[in-house]
XYZ file of N, CA and C in Angstrom:
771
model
N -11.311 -18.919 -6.982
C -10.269 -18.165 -7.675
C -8.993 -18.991 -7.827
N -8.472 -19.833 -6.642
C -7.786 -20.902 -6.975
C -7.719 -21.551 -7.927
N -9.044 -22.086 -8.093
C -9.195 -22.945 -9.068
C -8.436 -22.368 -10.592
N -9.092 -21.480 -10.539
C -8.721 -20.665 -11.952
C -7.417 -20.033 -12.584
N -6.187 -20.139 -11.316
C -5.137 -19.910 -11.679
C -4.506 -21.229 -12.551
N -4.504 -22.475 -12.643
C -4.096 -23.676 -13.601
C -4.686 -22.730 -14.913
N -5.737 -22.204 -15.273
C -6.383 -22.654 -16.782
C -5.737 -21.286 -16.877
N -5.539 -20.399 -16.274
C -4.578 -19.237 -16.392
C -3.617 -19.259 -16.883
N -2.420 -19.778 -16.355
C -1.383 -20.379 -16.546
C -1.068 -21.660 -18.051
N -2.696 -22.485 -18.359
C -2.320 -22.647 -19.145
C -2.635 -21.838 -20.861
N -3.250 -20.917 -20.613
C -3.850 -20.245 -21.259
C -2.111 -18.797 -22.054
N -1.620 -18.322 -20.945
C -0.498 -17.709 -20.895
C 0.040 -17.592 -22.577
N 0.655 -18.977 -22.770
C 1.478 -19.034 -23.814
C 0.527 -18.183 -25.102
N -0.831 -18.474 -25.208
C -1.703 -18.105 -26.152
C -1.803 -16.514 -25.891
N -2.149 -15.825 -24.847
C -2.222 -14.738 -24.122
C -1.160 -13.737 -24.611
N 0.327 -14.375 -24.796
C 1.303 -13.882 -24.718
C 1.649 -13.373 -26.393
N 0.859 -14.622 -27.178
C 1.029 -14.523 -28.524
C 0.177 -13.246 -29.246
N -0.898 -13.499 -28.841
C -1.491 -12.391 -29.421
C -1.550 -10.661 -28.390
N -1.333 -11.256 -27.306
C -0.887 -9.487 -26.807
C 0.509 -9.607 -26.027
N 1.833 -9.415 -26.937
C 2.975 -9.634 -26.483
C 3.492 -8.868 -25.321
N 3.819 -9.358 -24.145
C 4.299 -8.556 -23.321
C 5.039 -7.257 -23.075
N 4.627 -6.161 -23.008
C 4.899 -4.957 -22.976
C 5.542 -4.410 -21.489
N 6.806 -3.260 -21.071
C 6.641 -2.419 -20.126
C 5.638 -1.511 -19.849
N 4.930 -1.907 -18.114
C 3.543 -0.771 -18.561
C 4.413 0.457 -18.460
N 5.858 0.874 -18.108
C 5.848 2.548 -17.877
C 6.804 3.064 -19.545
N 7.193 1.525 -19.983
C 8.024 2.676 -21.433
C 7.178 1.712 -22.434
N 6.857 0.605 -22.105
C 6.383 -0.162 -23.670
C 7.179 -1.002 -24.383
N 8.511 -1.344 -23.758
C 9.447 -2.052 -24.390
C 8.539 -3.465 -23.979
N 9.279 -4.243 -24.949
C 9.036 -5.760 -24.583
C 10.015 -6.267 -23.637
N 9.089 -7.361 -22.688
C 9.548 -7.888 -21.801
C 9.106 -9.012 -21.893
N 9.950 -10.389 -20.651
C 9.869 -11.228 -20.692
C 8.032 -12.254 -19.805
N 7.461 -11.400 -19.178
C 6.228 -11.650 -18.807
C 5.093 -10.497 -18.832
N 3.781 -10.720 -18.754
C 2.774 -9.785 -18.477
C 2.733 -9.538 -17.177
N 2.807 -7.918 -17.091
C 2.778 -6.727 -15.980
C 4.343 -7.137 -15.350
N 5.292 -7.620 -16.005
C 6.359 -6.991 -15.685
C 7.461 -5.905 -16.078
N 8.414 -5.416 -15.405
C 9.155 -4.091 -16.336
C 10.129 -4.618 -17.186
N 11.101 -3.835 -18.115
C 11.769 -4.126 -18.105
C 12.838 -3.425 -17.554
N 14.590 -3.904 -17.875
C 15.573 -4.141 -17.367
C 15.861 -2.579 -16.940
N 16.249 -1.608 -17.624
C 16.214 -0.292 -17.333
C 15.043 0.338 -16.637
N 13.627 0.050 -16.819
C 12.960 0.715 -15.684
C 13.226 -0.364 -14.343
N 13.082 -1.121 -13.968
C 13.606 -1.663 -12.945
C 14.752 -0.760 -12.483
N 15.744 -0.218 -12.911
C 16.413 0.469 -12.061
C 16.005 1.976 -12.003
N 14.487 2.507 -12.247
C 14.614 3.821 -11.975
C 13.482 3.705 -11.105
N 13.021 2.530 -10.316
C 12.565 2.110 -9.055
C 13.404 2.640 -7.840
N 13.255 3.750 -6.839
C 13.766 4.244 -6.006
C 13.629 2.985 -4.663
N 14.558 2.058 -3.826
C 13.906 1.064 -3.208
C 14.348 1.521 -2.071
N 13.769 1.998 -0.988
C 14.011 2.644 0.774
C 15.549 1.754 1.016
N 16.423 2.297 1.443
C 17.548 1.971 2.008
C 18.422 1.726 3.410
N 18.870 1.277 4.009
C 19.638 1.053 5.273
C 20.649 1.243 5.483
N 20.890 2.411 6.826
C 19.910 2.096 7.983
C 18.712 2.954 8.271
N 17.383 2.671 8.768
C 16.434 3.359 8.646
C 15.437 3.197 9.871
N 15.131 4.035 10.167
C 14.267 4.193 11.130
C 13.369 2.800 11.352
N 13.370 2.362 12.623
C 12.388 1.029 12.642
C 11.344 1.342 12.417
N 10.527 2.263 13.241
C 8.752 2.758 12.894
C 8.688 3.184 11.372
N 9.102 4.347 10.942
C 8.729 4.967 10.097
C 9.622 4.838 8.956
N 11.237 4.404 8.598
C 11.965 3.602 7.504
C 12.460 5.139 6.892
N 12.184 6.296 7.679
C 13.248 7.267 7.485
C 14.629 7.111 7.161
N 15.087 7.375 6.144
C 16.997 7.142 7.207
C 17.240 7.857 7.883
N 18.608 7.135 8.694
C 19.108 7.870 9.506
C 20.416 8.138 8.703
N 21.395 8.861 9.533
C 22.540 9.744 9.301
C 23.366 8.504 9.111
N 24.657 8.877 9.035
C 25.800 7.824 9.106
C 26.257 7.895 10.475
N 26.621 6.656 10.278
C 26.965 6.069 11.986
C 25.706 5.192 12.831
N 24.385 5.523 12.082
C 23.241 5.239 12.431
C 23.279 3.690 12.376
N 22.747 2.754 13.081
C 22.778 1.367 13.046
C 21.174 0.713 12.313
N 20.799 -0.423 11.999
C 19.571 -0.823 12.055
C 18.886 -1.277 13.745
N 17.442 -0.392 13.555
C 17.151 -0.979 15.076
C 16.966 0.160 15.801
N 17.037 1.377 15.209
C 17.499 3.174 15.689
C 15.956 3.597 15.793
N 15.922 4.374 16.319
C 14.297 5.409 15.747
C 14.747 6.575 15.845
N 14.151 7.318 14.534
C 14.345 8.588 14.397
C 14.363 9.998 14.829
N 14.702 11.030 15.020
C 13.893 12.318 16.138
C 12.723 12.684 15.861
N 12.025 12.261 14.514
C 10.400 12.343 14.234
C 9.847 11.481 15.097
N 10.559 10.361 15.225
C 9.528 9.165 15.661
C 9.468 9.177 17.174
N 10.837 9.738 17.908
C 10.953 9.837 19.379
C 10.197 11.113 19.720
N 10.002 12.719 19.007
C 9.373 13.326 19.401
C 7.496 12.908 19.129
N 7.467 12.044 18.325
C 5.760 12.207 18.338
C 5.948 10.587 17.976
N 5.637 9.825 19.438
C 5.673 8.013 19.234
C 4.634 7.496 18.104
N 4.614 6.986 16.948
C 3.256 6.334 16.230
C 2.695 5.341 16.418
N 1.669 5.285 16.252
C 0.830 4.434 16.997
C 0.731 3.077 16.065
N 1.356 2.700 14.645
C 2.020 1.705 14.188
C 3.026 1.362 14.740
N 3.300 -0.124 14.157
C 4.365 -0.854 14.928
C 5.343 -0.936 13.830
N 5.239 -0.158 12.678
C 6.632 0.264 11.384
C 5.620 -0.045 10.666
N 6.444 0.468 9.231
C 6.147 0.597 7.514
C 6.922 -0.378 7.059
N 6.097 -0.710 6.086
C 7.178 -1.506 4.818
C 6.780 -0.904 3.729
N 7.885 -0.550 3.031
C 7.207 0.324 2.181
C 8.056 -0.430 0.548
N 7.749 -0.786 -0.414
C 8.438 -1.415 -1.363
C 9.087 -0.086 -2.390
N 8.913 0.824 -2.281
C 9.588 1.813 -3.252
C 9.638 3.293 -2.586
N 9.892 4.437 -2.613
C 10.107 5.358 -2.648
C 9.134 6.338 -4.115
N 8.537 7.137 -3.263
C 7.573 7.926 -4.847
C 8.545 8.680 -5.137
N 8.871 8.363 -6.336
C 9.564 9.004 -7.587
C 8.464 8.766 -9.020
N 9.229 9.368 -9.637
C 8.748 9.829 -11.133
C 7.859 7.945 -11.835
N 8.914 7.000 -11.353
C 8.611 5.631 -11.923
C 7.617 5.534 -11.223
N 7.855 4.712 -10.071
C 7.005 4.544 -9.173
C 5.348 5.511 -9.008
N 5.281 6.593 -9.201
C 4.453 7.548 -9.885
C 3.585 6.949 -11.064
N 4.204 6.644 -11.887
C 3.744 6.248 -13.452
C 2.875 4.692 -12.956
N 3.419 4.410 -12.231
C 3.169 2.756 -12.113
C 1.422 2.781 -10.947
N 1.736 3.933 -9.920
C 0.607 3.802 -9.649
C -0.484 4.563 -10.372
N -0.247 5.052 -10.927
C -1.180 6.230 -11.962
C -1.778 5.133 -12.886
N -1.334 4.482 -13.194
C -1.530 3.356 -14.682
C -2.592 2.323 -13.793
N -1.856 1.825 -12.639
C -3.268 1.210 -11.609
C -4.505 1.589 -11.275
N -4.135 2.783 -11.041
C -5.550 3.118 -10.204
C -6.406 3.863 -10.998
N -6.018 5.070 -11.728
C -6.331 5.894 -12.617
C -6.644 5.083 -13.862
N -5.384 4.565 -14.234
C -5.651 3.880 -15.735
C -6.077 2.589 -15.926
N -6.542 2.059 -14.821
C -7.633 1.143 -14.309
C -6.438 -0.345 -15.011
N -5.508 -0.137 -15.011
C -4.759 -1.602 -15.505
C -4.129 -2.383 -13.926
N -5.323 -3.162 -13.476
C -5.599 -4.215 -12.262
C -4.681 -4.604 -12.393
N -4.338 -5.568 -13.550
C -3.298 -6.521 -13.527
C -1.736 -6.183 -12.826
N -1.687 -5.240 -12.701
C -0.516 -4.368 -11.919
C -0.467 -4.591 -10.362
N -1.563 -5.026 -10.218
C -1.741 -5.480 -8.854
C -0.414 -6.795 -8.111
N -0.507 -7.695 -8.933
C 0.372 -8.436 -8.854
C 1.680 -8.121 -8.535
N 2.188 -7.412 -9.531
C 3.670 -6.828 -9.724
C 4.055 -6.169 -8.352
N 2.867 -5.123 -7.874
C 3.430 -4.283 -6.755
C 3.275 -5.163 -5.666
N 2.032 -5.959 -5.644
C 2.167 -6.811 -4.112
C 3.607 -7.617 -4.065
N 4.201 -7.775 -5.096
C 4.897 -8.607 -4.664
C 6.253 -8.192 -4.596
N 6.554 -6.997 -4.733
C 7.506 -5.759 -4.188
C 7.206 -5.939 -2.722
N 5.880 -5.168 -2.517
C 5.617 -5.356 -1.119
C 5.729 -6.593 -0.179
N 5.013 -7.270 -0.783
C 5.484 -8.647 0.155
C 6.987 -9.161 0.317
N 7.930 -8.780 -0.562
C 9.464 -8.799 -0.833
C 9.927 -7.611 0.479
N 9.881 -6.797 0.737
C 9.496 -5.558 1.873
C 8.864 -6.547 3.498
N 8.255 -6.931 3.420
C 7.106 -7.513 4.538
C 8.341 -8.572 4.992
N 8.514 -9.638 4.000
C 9.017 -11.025 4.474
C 7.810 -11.793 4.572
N 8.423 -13.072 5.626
C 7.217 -14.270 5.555
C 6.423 -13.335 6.442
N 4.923 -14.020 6.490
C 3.985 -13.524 7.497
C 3.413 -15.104 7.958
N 3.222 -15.115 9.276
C 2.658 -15.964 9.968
C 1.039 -16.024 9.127
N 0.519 -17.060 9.060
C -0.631 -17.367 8.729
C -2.092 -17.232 9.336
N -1.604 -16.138 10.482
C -2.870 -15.917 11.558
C -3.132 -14.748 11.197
N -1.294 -14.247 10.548
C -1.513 -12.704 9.970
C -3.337 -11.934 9.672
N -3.941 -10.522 9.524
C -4.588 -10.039 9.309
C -4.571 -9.280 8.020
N -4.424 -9.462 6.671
C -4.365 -8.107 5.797
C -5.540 -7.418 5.574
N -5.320 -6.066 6.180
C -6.847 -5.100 6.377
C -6.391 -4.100 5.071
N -6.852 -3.750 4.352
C -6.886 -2.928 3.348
C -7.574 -1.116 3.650
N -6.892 -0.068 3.185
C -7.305 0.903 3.815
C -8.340 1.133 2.877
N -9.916 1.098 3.468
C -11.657 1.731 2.977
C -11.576 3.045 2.079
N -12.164 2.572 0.966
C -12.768 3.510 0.363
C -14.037 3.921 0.890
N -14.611 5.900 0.347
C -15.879 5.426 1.122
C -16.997 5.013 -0.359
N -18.049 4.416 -0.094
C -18.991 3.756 -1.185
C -18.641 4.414 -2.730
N -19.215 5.807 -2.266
C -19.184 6.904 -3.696
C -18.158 6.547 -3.909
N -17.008 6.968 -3.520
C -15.353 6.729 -4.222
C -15.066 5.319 -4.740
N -15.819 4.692 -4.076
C -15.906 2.930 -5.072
C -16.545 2.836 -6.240
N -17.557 3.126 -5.922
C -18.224 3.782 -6.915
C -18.064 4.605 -7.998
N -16.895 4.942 -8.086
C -16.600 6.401 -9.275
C -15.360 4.913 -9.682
N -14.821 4.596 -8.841
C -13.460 4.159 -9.473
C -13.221 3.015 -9.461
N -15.088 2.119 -9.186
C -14.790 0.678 -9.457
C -14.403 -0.663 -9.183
N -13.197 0.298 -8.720
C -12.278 -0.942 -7.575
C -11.610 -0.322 -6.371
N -10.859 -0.988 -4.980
C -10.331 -0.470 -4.213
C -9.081 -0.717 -4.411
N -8.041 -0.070 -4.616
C -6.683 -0.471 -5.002
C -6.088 -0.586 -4.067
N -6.361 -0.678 -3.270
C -5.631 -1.108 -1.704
C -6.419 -2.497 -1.108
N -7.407 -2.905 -1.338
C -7.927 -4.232 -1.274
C -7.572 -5.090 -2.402
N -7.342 -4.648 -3.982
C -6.543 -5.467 -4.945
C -4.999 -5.704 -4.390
N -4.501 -5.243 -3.743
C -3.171 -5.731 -3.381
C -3.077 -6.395 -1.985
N -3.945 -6.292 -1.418
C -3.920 -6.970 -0.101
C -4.706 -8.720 -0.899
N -5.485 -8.331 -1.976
C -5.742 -9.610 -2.113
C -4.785 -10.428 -2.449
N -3.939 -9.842 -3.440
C -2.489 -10.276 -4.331
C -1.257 -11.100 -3.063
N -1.681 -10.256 -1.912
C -0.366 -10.667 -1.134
C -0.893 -11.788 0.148
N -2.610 -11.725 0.235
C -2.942 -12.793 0.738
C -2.670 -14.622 -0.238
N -2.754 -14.188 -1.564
C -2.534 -15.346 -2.384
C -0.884 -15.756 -2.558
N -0.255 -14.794 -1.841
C 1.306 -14.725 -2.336
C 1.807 -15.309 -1.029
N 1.407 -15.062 0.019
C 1.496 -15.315 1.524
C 0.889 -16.854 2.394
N -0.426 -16.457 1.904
C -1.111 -17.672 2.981
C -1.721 -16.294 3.770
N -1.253 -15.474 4.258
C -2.308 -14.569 5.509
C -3.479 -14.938 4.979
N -4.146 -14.056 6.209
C -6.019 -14.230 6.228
C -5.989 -12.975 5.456
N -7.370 -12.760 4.648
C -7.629 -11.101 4.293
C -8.991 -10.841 5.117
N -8.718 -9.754 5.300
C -9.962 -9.145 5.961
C -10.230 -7.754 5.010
N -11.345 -8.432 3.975
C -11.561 -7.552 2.998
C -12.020 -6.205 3.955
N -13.277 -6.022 4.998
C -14.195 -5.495 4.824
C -13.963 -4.965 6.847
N -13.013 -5.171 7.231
C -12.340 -5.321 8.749
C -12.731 -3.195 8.836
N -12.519 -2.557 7.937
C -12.918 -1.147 8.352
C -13.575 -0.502 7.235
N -14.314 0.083 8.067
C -15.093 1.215 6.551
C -14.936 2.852 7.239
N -15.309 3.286 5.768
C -15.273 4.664 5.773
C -16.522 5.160 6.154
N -16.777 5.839 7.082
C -18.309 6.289 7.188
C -18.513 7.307 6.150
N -17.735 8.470 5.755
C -18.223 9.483 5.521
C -17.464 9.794 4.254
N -17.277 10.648 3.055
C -16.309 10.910 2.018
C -15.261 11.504 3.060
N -14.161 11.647 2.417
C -13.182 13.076 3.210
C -12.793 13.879 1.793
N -11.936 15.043 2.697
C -11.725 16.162 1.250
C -10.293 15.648 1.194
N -9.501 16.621 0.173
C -8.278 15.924 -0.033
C -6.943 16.214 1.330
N -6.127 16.009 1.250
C -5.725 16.748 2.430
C -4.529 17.294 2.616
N -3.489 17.187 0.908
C -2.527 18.043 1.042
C -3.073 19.734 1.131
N -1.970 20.381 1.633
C -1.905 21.325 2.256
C -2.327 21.312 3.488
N -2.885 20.751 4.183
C -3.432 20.883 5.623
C -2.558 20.655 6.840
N -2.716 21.161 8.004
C -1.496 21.060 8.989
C -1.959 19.548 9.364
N -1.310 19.424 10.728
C -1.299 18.107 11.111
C -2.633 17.990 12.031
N -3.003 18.986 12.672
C -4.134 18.938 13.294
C -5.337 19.492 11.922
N -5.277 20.187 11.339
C -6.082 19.779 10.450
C -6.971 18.658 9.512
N -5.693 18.164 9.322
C -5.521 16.472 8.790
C -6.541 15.294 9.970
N -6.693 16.078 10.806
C -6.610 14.392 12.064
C -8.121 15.032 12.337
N -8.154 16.427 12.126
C -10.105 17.020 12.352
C -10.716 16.771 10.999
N -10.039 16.503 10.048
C -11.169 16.048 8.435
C -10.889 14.463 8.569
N -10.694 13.592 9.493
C -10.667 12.365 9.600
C -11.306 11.689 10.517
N -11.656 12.691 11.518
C -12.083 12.252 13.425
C -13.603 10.911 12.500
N -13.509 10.254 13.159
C -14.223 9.339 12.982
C -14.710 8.866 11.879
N -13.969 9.253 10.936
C -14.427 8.741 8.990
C -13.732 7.442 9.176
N -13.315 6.560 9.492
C -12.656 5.354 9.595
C -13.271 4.935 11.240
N -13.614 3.664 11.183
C -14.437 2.678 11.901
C -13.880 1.119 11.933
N -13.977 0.357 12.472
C -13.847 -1.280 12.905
C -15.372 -1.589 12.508
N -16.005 -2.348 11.275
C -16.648 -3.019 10.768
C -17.741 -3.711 12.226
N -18.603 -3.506 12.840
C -19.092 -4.309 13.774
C -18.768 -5.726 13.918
N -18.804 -6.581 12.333
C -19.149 -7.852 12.658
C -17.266 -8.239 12.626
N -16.212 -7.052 12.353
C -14.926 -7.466 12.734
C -14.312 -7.567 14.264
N -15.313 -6.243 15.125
C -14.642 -6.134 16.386
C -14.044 -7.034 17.323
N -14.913 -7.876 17.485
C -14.336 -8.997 18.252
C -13.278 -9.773 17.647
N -13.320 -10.236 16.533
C -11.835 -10.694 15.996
C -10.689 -10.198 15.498
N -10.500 -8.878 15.846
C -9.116 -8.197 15.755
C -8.932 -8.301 16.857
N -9.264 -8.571 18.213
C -8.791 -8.673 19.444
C -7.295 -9.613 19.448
N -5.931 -9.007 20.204
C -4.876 -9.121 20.262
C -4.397 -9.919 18.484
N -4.699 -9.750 17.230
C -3.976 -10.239 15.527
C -3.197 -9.088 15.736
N -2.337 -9.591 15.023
C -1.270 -8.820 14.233
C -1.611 -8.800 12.637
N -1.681 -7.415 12.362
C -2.517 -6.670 11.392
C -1.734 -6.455 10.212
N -1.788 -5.782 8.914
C -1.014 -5.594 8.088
C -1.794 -4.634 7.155
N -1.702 -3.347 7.817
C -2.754 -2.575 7.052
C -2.022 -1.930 5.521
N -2.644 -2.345 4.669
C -2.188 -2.454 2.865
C -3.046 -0.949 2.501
N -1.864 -0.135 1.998
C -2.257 0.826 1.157
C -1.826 1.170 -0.056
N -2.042 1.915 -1.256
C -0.923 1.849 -2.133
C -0.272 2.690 -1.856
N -0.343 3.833 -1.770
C 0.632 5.480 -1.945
C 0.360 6.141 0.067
N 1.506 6.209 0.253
C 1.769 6.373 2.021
C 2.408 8.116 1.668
N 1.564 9.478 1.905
C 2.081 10.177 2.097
C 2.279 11.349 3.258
N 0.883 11.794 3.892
C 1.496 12.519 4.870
C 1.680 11.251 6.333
N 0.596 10.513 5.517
C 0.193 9.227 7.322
C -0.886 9.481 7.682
N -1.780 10.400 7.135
C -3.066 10.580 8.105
C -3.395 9.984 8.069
N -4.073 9.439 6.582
C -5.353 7.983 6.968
C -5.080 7.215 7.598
N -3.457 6.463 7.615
C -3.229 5.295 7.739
C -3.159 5.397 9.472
N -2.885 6.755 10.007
C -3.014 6.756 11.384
C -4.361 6.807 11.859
N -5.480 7.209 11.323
C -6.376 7.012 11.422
C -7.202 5.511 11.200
N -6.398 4.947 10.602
C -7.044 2.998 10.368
C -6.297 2.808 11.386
N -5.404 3.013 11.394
C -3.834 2.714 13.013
C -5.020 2.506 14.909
N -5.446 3.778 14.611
C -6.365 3.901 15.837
C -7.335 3.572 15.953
N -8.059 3.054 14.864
C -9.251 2.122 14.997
C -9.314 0.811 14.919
N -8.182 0.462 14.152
C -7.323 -1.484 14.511
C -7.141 -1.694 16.114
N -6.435 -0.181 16.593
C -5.322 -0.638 17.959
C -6.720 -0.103 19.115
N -7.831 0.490 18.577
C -9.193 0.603 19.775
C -9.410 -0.398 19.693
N -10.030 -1.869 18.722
C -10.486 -2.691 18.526
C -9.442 -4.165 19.236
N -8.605 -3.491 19.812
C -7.532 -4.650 20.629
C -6.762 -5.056 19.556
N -6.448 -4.524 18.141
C -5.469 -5.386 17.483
C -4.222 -5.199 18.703
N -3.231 -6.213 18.254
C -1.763 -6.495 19.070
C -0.694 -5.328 18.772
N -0.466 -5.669 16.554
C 0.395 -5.183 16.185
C -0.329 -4.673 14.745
N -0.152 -3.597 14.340
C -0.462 -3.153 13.060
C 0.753 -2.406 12.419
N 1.132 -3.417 11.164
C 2.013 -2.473 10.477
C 1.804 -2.297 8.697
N 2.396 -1.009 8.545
C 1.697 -0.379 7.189
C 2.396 -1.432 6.155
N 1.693 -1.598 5.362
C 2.130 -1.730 3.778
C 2.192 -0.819 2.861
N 2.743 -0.638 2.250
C 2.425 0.248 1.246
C 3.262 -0.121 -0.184
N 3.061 0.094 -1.300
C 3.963 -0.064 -2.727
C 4.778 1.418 -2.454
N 4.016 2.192 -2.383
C 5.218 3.832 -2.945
C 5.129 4.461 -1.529
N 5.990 4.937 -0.751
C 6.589 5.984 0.399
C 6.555 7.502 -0.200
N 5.758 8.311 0.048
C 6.301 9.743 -0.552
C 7.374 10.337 0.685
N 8.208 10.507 0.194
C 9.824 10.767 1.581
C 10.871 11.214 0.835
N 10.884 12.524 0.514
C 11.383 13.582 -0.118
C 13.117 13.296 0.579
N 13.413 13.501 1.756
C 14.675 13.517 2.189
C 15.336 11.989 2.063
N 14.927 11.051 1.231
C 15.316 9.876 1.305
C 16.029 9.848 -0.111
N 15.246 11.193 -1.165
C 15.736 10.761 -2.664
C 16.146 11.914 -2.882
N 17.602 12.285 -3.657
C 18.252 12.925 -4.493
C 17.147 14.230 -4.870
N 17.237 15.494 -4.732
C 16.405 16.003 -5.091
C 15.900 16.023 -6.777
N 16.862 16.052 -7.261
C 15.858 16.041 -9.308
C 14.817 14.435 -9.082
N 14.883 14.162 -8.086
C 14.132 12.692 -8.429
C 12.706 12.578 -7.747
N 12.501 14.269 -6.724
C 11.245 14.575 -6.044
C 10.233 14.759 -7.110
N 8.933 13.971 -6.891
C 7.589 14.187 -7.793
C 6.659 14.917 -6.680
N 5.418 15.982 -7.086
C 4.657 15.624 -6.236
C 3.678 14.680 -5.576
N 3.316 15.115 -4.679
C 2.547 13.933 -3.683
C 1.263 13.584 -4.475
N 0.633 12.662 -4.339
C -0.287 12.572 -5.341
C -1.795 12.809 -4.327
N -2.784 13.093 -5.177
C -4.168 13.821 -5.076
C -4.851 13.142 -5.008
């Protein structure tokens, strides 16, 4: 795949001529493929400081960086923090809808590298584990959009990827509306450590890549099967945060399905 980024690159200028670079969320022209332009770039909601270390809540004023929240002190998580590159709003919305749904991959790029902008450098021993689809759901939709961006940010990084580090045993149902113990009984063992991964997550520091982070179940559920398997440190990725008290209310979308 290396290889193939040169003839990519030189290919571009031709690429560009006959399908001129477009915004994927308004359609204006822009200056590269799968980037925005100048006005949607600012209706990108981007998490702000100061904010909760685990979970990137804010806190109040007066609050410092380095704080944890009263969510996070009454119920400790079993991640070691989020990075989260946007806030779900209405844009951010459109952008993953057009990925995953509207099957335009190439978007992959754009958000990993929000996210990895979020992350910082990563050591090169790093782990990027991608959160499992189960087969059928690959199957209906082709691709895993949470393994397309973990690939994007292993090529952007240097980390290792660990395409295949967890699977899904079983489908699950959807899981808004459900309480919190609800959520954690339609999950009990649908997420697994890959056999032939177990032994090498022992004490890595992990980087579990998802696209859309909304109540936390799954990702606490990959959380506890990284940190059974001896990972060290696992922390979330994600492109969009759904975190209602972080954005202006006219700017709340719902959670997505």
């Amino acid at each position: 795949m290396q290889m193939l980024r040169p003839i990519g690159d030189a290919l571009k200028p031709v690429v560009d001529l006959v399908y001129p670079p477009r915004c994927p969320l308004c359609g204006a022209a822009t200056g590269e493929q799968g980037g925005l332009c100048q006005p949607c770039w600012g209706e990108l909601a981007i998490p702000g400081d100061p904010s909760c270390t685990y979970c990137q809540r804010p806190l109040g004023p007066g609050a410092q960086d380095g704080m944890t929240c009263a969510v996070c002190l009454a119920h400790p998580p079993r991640h070691d923090g989020i990075a989260a590159a946007t806030l779900y709003n209405d844009a951010s919305r459109k952008l993953v809808l057009a990925f995953k749904h509207g099957k335009r991959i190439a978007l992959s790029r754009l958000m990993a590298r929000l996210m990895l902008r979020r992350l910082g450098a990563l050591p090169e021993d790093t782990l990027l584990v991608p959160v499992p689809l189960h087969r059928v759901r690959l199957w209906q939709r082709g691709f895993n959009q949470s393994a397309l961006l973990a690939r994007e940010i292993e090529r952007m990084s240097g980390a290792s990827l660990a395409l295949d580090a967890l699977r899904r045993t079983r489908p699950t149902p959807s899981l808004g509306g459900l309480s919190r113990k609800q959520r954690a009984k339609a999950l009990q063992g649908a997420i697994i450590v890959a056999p032939n991964w177990a032994a090498r997550l022992k004490d890595r520091d992990v980087v579990l890549v998802d696209d859309v982070l909304t109540s936390g179940a799954t990702t606490e559920a990959c959380v506890r099967a990284l940190k059974k398997a001896g990972a060290e440190q696992v922390t979330i990725a994600c492109f969009a945060r759904v975190l209602d008290e972080a954005l202006p209310h006219s700017e709340r979308v719902p959670p997505p399905m």
